[in-house]
Amino acid sequence: MANASVMALLGHRTVQHDAIPGGISRLTAEDVAGALGMADISREAYLFGLLKYVGDKTVIHELDKLTQRAVILFGLRNKWRAPFADDDKRSMFFFLQLGRLVINELVGENICPTCNGTGVYIAKARKCSCSNGRRPMPKASMAKFCGMKPEAWKKTWHDRYTACVAEFYLWETEITTAISSKINLFQQTS
Ligand SMILES: [Zn+2]
């Protein structure tokens, strides 16, 4: 099954459920949680899946911690230096917050307020100037959220942040694979 169909079954915003051929009923939150629980995926991907597709916000605390650690490990592999060399606590907070920005972006929280995520600016009857209904947080706001000077964020950390988003997008792949096999099982037994 194509990934697009899987995302549609999970209630992904950008796909028309009615347009899916085959008449497969959508999975319930319990089905998705069950499939994720049985899947051989990382703890991070599991928690991220529960947050994004089941709406389980109780996982956020643990997911934040694991993402912070993952960001630091990713940074070590890429030879980053600590953002605040003389202040470990501040550096740890920075990585915690950066991880949270990554999660927010991957969950799709950056909804454009102009078009309300539709990508169409109805009042002006034209395509919205955002990116398919998403409007990224301004760089200065991201810097502030992480306790970093805007210039340093723009010069160094924004690219690293983008690299983290790409790296942790792998969670989506793990989840999609896990859910796909569950759907195939459904189709065989029903
Ligand atoms: Zn928009």
PDB file of C-alpha atoms and ligand atoms in Angstrom:
ATOM      1  CA  MET A   1       0.000   0.000   0.000  1.00  0.00           C
ATOM      2  CA  ALA A   2       1.250   3.439  -0.905  1.00  0.00           C
ATOM      3  CA  ASN A   3       2.258   5.663   1.976  1.00  0.00           C
ATOM      4  CA  ALA A   4      -0.292   8.291   0.972  1.00  0.00           C
ATOM      5  CA  SER A   5      -3.124   5.837   1.570  1.00  0.00           C
ATOM      6  CA  VAL A   6      -1.729   4.876   4.940  1.00  0.00           C
ATOM      7  CA  MET A   7      -1.600   8.502   5.960  1.00  0.00           C
ATOM      8  CA  ALA A   8      -5.180   8.947   4.768  1.00  0.00           C
ATOM      9  CA  LEU A   9      -6.311   6.038   6.893  1.00  0.00           C
ATOM     10  CA  LEU A  10      -4.653   7.655   9.854  1.00  0.00           C
ATOM     11  CA  GLY A  11      -6.575  10.841   9.295  1.00  0.00           C
ATOM     12  CA  HIS A  12      -3.761  12.882   7.808  1.00  0.00           C
ATOM     13  CA  ARG A  13      -5.031  16.367   7.060  1.00  0.00           C
ATOM     14  CA  THR A  14      -3.853  16.724   3.491  1.00  0.00           C
ATOM     15  CA  VAL A  15      -5.536  13.612   2.056  1.00  0.00           C
ATOM     16  CA  GLN A  16      -9.206  13.210   1.114  1.00  0.00           C
ATOM     17  CA  HIS A  17     -10.459  10.126   2.916  1.00  0.00           C
ATOM     18  CA  ASP A  18     -13.406   9.735   0.554  1.00  0.00           C
ATOM     19  CA  ALA A  19     -11.067   9.530  -2.418  1.00  0.00           C
ATOM     20  CA  ILE A  20      -9.430   6.310  -1.220  1.00  0.00           C
ATOM     21  CA  PRO A  21     -10.460   3.397  -3.410  1.00  0.00           C
ATOM     22  CA  GLY A  22     -11.350   0.023  -1.946  1.00  0.00           C
ATOM     23  CA  GLY A  23     -13.669   1.179   0.806  1.00  0.00           C
ATOM     24  CA  ILE A  24     -11.310   0.292   3.634  1.00  0.00           C
ATOM     25  CA  SER A  25     -12.656   1.657   6.874  1.00  0.00           C
ATOM     26  CA  ARG A  26     -10.307   3.928   8.765  1.00  0.00           C
ATOM     27  CA  LEU A  27      -8.350   2.548  11.646  1.00  0.00           C
ATOM     28  CA  THR A  28      -9.376   3.602  15.119  1.00  0.00           C
ATOM     29  CA  ALA A  29      -6.976   5.242  17.555  1.00  0.00           C
ATOM     30  CA  GLU A  30      -6.836   1.917  19.396  1.00  0.00           C
ATOM     31  CA  ASP A  31      -5.858   0.089  16.201  1.00  0.00           C
ATOM     32  CA  VAL A  32      -3.038   2.547  15.592  1.00  0.00           C
ATOM     33  CA  ALA A  33      -1.846   2.440  19.189  1.00  0.00           C
ATOM     34  CA  GLY A  34      -1.942  -1.355  19.030  1.00  0.00           C
ATOM     35  CA  ALA A  35       0.001  -1.477  15.770  1.00  0.00           C
ATOM     36  CA  LEU A  36       2.627   0.899  17.140  1.00  0.00           C
ATOM     37  CA  GLY A  37       2.879  -1.121  20.353  1.00  0.00           C
ATOM     38  CA  MET A  38       3.553  -4.333  18.439  1.00  0.00           C
ATOM     39  CA  ALA A  39       5.960  -2.751  15.986  1.00  0.00           C
ATOM     40  CA  ASP A  40       9.698  -3.212  16.292  1.00  0.00           C
ATOM     41  CA  ILE A  41      10.476   0.515  16.299  1.00  0.00           C
ATOM     42  CA  SER A  42      12.517   2.832  18.498  1.00  0.00           C
ATOM     43  CA  ARG A  43      10.943   4.157  21.675  1.00  0.00           C
ATOM     44  CA  GLU A  44      11.146   7.682  20.205  1.00  0.00           C
ATOM     45  CA  ALA A  45       9.246   6.668  17.083  1.00  0.00           C
ATOM     46  CA  TYR A  46       6.660   4.854  19.206  1.00  0.00           C
ATOM     47  CA  LEU A  47       6.015   7.874  21.429  1.00  0.00           C
ATOM     48  CA  PHE A  48       6.032  10.232  18.456  1.00  0.00           C
ATOM     49  CA  GLY A  49       3.456   8.013  16.725  1.00  0.00           C
ATOM     50  CA  LEU A  50       1.207   8.074  19.793  1.00  0.00           C
ATOM     51  CA  LEU A  51       1.448  11.861  19.942  1.00  0.00           C
ATOM     52  CA  LYS A  52       0.882  12.498  16.263  1.00  0.00           C
ATOM     53  CA  TYR A  53      -1.614   9.820  15.268  1.00  0.00           C
ATOM     54  CA  VAL A  54      -3.386   8.969  18.519  1.00  0.00           C
ATOM     55  CA  GLY A  55      -3.219  12.461  20.029  1.00  0.00           C
ATOM     56  CA  ASP A  56      -1.776  11.106  23.273  1.00  0.00           C
ATOM     57  CA  LYS A  57      -0.190  14.169  24.892  1.00  0.00           C
ATOM     58  CA  THR A  58       0.847  12.252  28.019  1.00  0.00           C
ATOM     59  CA  VAL A  59       3.921  11.039  26.104  1.00  0.00           C
ATOM     60  CA  ILE A  60       5.340  14.534  25.625  1.00  0.00           C
ATOM     61  CA  HIS A  61       7.545  14.610  28.721  1.00  0.00           C
ATOM     62  CA  GLU A  62       9.343  11.364  27.877  1.00  0.00           C
ATOM     63  CA  LEU A  63       9.443  12.203  24.173  1.00  0.00           C
ATOM     64  CA  ASP A  64      11.053  15.579  24.967  1.00  0.00           C
ATOM     65  CA  LYS A  65      13.776  13.882  26.999  1.00  0.00           C
ATOM     66  CA  LEU A  66      14.470  11.240  24.358  1.00  0.00           C
ATOM     67  CA  THR A  67      14.479  13.827  21.582  1.00  0.00           C
ATOM     68  CA  GLN A  68      16.877  16.020  23.541  1.00  0.00           C
ATOM     69  CA  ARG A  69      19.225  13.042  23.855  1.00  0.00           C
ATOM     70  CA  ALA A  70      18.801  12.198  20.166  1.00  0.00           C
ATOM     71  CA  VAL A  71      19.599  15.796  19.186  1.00  0.00           C
ATOM     72  CA  ILE A  72      22.771  15.720  21.307  1.00  0.00           C
ATOM     73  CA  LEU A  73      23.873  12.378  19.812  1.00  0.00           C
ATOM     74  CA  PHE A  74      23.181  13.728  16.324  1.00  0.00           C
ATOM     75  CA  GLY A  75      25.242  16.805  17.219  1.00  0.00           C
ATOM     76  CA  LEU A  76      28.146  14.693  18.457  1.00  0.00           C
ATOM     77  CA  ARG A  77      28.150  12.695  15.220  1.00  0.00           C
ATOM     78  CA  ASN A  78      28.237  15.960  13.293  1.00  0.00           C
ATOM     79  CA  LYS A  79      30.922  17.503  15.484  1.00  0.00           C
ATOM     80  CA  TRP A  80      28.866  20.378  16.855  1.00  0.00           C
ATOM     81  CA  ARG A  81      30.286  22.264  19.797  1.00  0.00           C
ATOM     82  CA  ALA A  82      28.091  23.010  22.796  1.00  0.00           C
ATOM     83  CA  PRO A  83      26.142  26.239  22.224  1.00  0.00           C
ATOM     84  CA  PHE A  84      27.156  27.598  25.630  1.00  0.00           C
ATOM     85  CA  ALA A  85      30.610  26.206  26.373  1.00  0.00           C
ATOM     86  CA  ASP A  86      30.720  27.553  29.916  1.00  0.00           C
ATOM     87  CA  ASP A  87      27.144  26.760  30.869  1.00  0.00           C
ATOM     88  CA  ASP A  88      26.075  23.101  30.585  1.00  0.00           C
ATOM     89  CA  LYS A  89      22.651  23.747  32.034  1.00  0.00           C
ATOM     90  CA  ARG A  90      21.910  26.375  29.425  1.00  0.00           C
ATOM     91  CA  SER A  91      23.210  24.119  26.649  1.00  0.00           C
ATOM     92  CA  MET A  92      20.994  21.267  27.858  1.00  0.00           C
ATOM     93  CA  PHE A  93      17.980  23.582  27.896  1.00  0.00           C
ATOM     94  CA  PHE A  94      18.853  24.721  24.380  1.00  0.00           C
ATOM     95  CA  PHE A  95      18.870  21.131  23.106  1.00  0.00           C
ATOM     96  CA  LEU A  96      15.628  20.343  24.922  1.00  0.00           C
ATOM     97  CA  GLN A  97      13.908  23.295  23.276  1.00  0.00           C
ATOM     98  CA  LEU A  98      15.415  22.588  19.863  1.00  0.00           C
ATOM     99  CA  GLY A  99      14.092  19.029  20.150  1.00  0.00           C
ATOM    100  CA  ARG A 100      10.656  20.368  20.953  1.00  0.00           C
ATOM    101  CA  LEU A 101      10.707  22.569  17.832  1.00  0.00           C
ATOM    102  CA  VAL A 102      11.576  19.490  15.793  1.00  0.00           C
ATOM    103  CA  ILE A 103       8.668  17.547  17.319  1.00  0.00           C
ATOM    104  CA  ASN A 104       6.258  20.416  16.712  1.00  0.00           C
ATOM    105  CA  GLU A 105       7.312  20.655  13.095  1.00  0.00           C
ATOM    106  CA  LEU A 106       7.022  16.898  12.512  1.00  0.00           C
ATOM    107  CA  VAL A 107       3.650  16.706  14.225  1.00  0.00           C
ATOM    108  CA  GLY A 108       2.495  19.483  11.908  1.00  0.00           C
ATOM    109  CA  GLU A 109       1.691  22.084  14.501  1.00  0.00           C
ATOM    110  CA  ASN A 110       2.901  24.945  12.336  1.00  0.00           C
ATOM    111  CA  ILE A 111      -0.530  25.642  10.882  1.00  0.00           C
ATOM    112  CA  CYS A 112      -0.754  28.843   8.821  1.00  0.00           C
ATOM    113  CA  PRO A 113      -3.140  31.267  10.560  1.00  0.00           C
ATOM    114  CA  THR A 114      -4.052  33.007   7.286  1.00  0.00           C
ATOM    115  CA  CYS A 115      -5.535  29.963   5.538  1.00  0.00           C
ATOM    116  CA  ASN A 116      -6.025  27.768   8.604  1.00  0.00           C
ATOM    117  CA  GLY A 117      -3.921  25.021   7.076  1.00  0.00           C
ATOM    118  CA  THR A 118      -5.878  24.743   3.833  1.00  0.00           C
ATOM    119  CA  GLY A 119      -3.306  26.445   1.621  1.00  0.00           C
ATOM    120  CA  VAL A 120      -6.053  28.603   0.096  1.00  0.00           C
ATOM    121  CA  TYR A 121      -6.633  32.210   1.094  1.00  0.00           C
ATOM    122  CA  ILE A 122     -10.414  32.227   0.731  1.00  0.00           C
ATOM    123  CA  ALA A 123     -10.953  35.970   1.264  1.00  0.00           C
ATOM    124  CA  LYS A 124      -8.736  36.679  -1.737  1.00  0.00           C
ATOM    125  CA  ALA A 125      -9.628  33.491  -3.648  1.00  0.00           C
ATOM    126  CA  ARG A 126      -6.057  32.585  -4.328  1.00  0.00           C
ATOM    127  CA  LYS A 127      -3.374  30.211  -3.179  1.00  0.00           C
ATOM    128  CA  CYS A 128      -1.996  31.228   0.205  1.00  0.00           C
ATOM    129  CA  SER A 129       1.561  32.537   0.373  1.00  0.00           C
ATOM    130  CA  CYS A 130       2.450  29.848   2.925  1.00  0.00           C
ATOM    131  CA  SER A 131       3.772  26.373   2.201  1.00  0.00           C
ATOM    132  CA  ASN A 132       0.718  24.112   1.716  1.00  0.00           C
ATOM    133  CA  GLY A 133      -1.029  25.395   4.810  1.00  0.00           C
ATOM    134  CA  ARG A 134       2.087  25.401   6.952  1.00  0.00           C
ATOM    135  CA  ARG A 135       3.894  28.530   8.007  1.00  0.00           C
ATOM    136  CA  PRO A 136       7.184  27.892   9.808  1.00  0.00           C
ATOM    137  CA  MET A 137       7.896  29.789  12.985  1.00  0.00           C
ATOM    138  CA  PRO A 138      10.043  32.874  12.234  1.00  0.00           C
ATOM    139  CA  LYS A 139      13.742  32.288  12.872  1.00  0.00           C
ATOM    140  CA  ALA A 140      13.850  34.990  15.550  1.00  0.00           C
ATOM    141  CA  SER A 141      11.034  33.258  17.442  1.00  0.00           C
ATOM    142  CA  MET A 142      12.819  29.924  17.223  1.00  0.00           C
ATOM    143  CA  ALA A 143      16.001  31.517  18.566  1.00  0.00           C
ATOM    144  CA  LYS A 144      14.106  33.030  21.472  1.00  0.00           C
ATOM    145  CA  PHE A 145      12.365  29.736  22.248  1.00  0.00           C
ATOM    146  CA  CYS A 146      15.777  28.059  22.513  1.00  0.00           C
ATOM    147  CA  GLY A 147      17.450  30.873  24.457  1.00  0.00           C
ATOM    148  CA  MET A 148      19.836  31.681  21.609  1.00  0.00           C
ATOM    149  CA  LYS A 149      20.818  35.024  20.100  1.00  0.00           C
ATOM    150  CA  PRO A 150      18.997  35.507  16.767  1.00  0.00           C
ATOM    151  CA  GLU A 151      22.247  36.096  14.845  1.00  0.00           C
ATOM    152  CA  ALA A 152      23.787  32.856  16.137  1.00  0.00           C
ATOM    153  CA  TRP A 153      20.593  30.969  15.322  1.00  0.00           C
ATOM    154  CA  LYS A 154      20.531  32.296  11.766  1.00  0.00           C
ATOM    155  CA  LYS A 155      24.264  31.819  11.207  1.00  0.00           C
ATOM    156  CA  THR A 156      24.750  28.378  12.733  1.00  0.00           C
ATOM    157  CA  TRP A 157      21.810  26.705  14.388  1.00  0.00           C
ATOM    158  CA  HIS A 158      18.995  27.031  11.914  1.00  0.00           C
ATOM    159  CA  ASP A 159      20.710  24.753   9.398  1.00  0.00           C
ATOM    160  CA  ARG A 160      21.431  22.271  12.167  1.00  0.00           C
ATOM    161  CA  TYR A 161      17.817  22.409  13.231  1.00  0.00           C
ATOM    162  CA  THR A 162      16.733  21.675   9.648  1.00  0.00           C
ATOM    163  CA  ALA A 163      19.150  18.731   9.563  1.00  0.00           C
ATOM    164  CA  CYS A 164      17.544  17.406  12.778  1.00  0.00           C
ATOM    165  CA  VAL A 165      14.072  17.629  11.251  1.00  0.00           C
ATOM    166  CA  ALA A 166      15.282  15.605   8.254  1.00  0.00           C
ATOM    167  CA  GLU A 167      17.012  13.061  10.521  1.00  0.00           C
ATOM    168  CA  PHE A 168      14.016  12.525  12.804  1.00  0.00           C
ATOM    169  CA  TYR A 169      11.644  12.331   9.870  1.00  0.00           C
ATOM    170  CA  LEU A 170      12.843   8.723   9.874  1.00  0.00           C
ATOM    171  CA  TRP A 171      10.369   8.171  12.720  1.00  0.00           C
ATOM    172  CA  GLU A 172       7.585   8.733  10.206  1.00  0.00           C
ATOM    173  CA  THR A 173       9.048   6.057   7.974  1.00  0.00           C
ATOM    174  CA  GLU A 174       9.269   3.593  10.848  1.00  0.00           C
ATOM    175  CA  ILE A 175       5.677   4.323  11.858  1.00  0.00           C
ATOM    176  CA  THR A 176       4.291   4.130   8.334  1.00  0.00           C
ATOM    177  CA  THR A 177       5.943   0.763   7.799  1.00  0.00           C
ATOM    178  CA  ALA A 178       4.534  -0.532  11.076  1.00  0.00           C
ATOM    179  CA  ILE A 179       1.009   0.683  10.319  1.00  0.00           C
ATOM    180  CA  SER A 180       1.131  -0.609   6.741  1.00  0.00           C
ATOM    181  CA  SER A 181       1.781  -4.160   7.893  1.00  0.00           C
ATOM    182  CA  LYS A 182      -1.108  -3.849  10.331  1.00  0.00           C
ATOM    183  CA  ILE A 183      -3.431  -2.704   7.543  1.00  0.00           C
ATOM    184  CA  ASN A 184      -2.331  -5.571   5.319  1.00  0.00           C
ATOM    185  CA  LEU A 185      -3.161  -7.952   8.160  1.00  0.00           C
ATOM    186  CA  PHE A 186      -6.617  -6.351   8.444  1.00  0.00           C
ATOM    187  CA  GLN A 187      -7.252  -6.793   4.760  1.00  0.00           C
ATOM    188  CA  GLN A 188      -6.269 -10.459   4.862  1.00  0.00           C
ATOM    189  CA  THR A 189      -8.504 -11.269   7.813  1.00  0.00           C
ATOM    190  CA  SER A 190     -11.577  -9.234   6.903  1.00  0.00           C
TER     191      SER A 190
HETATM  192 ZN    ZN B   1      -1.579  29.712   4.447  1.00  0.00          ZN
END
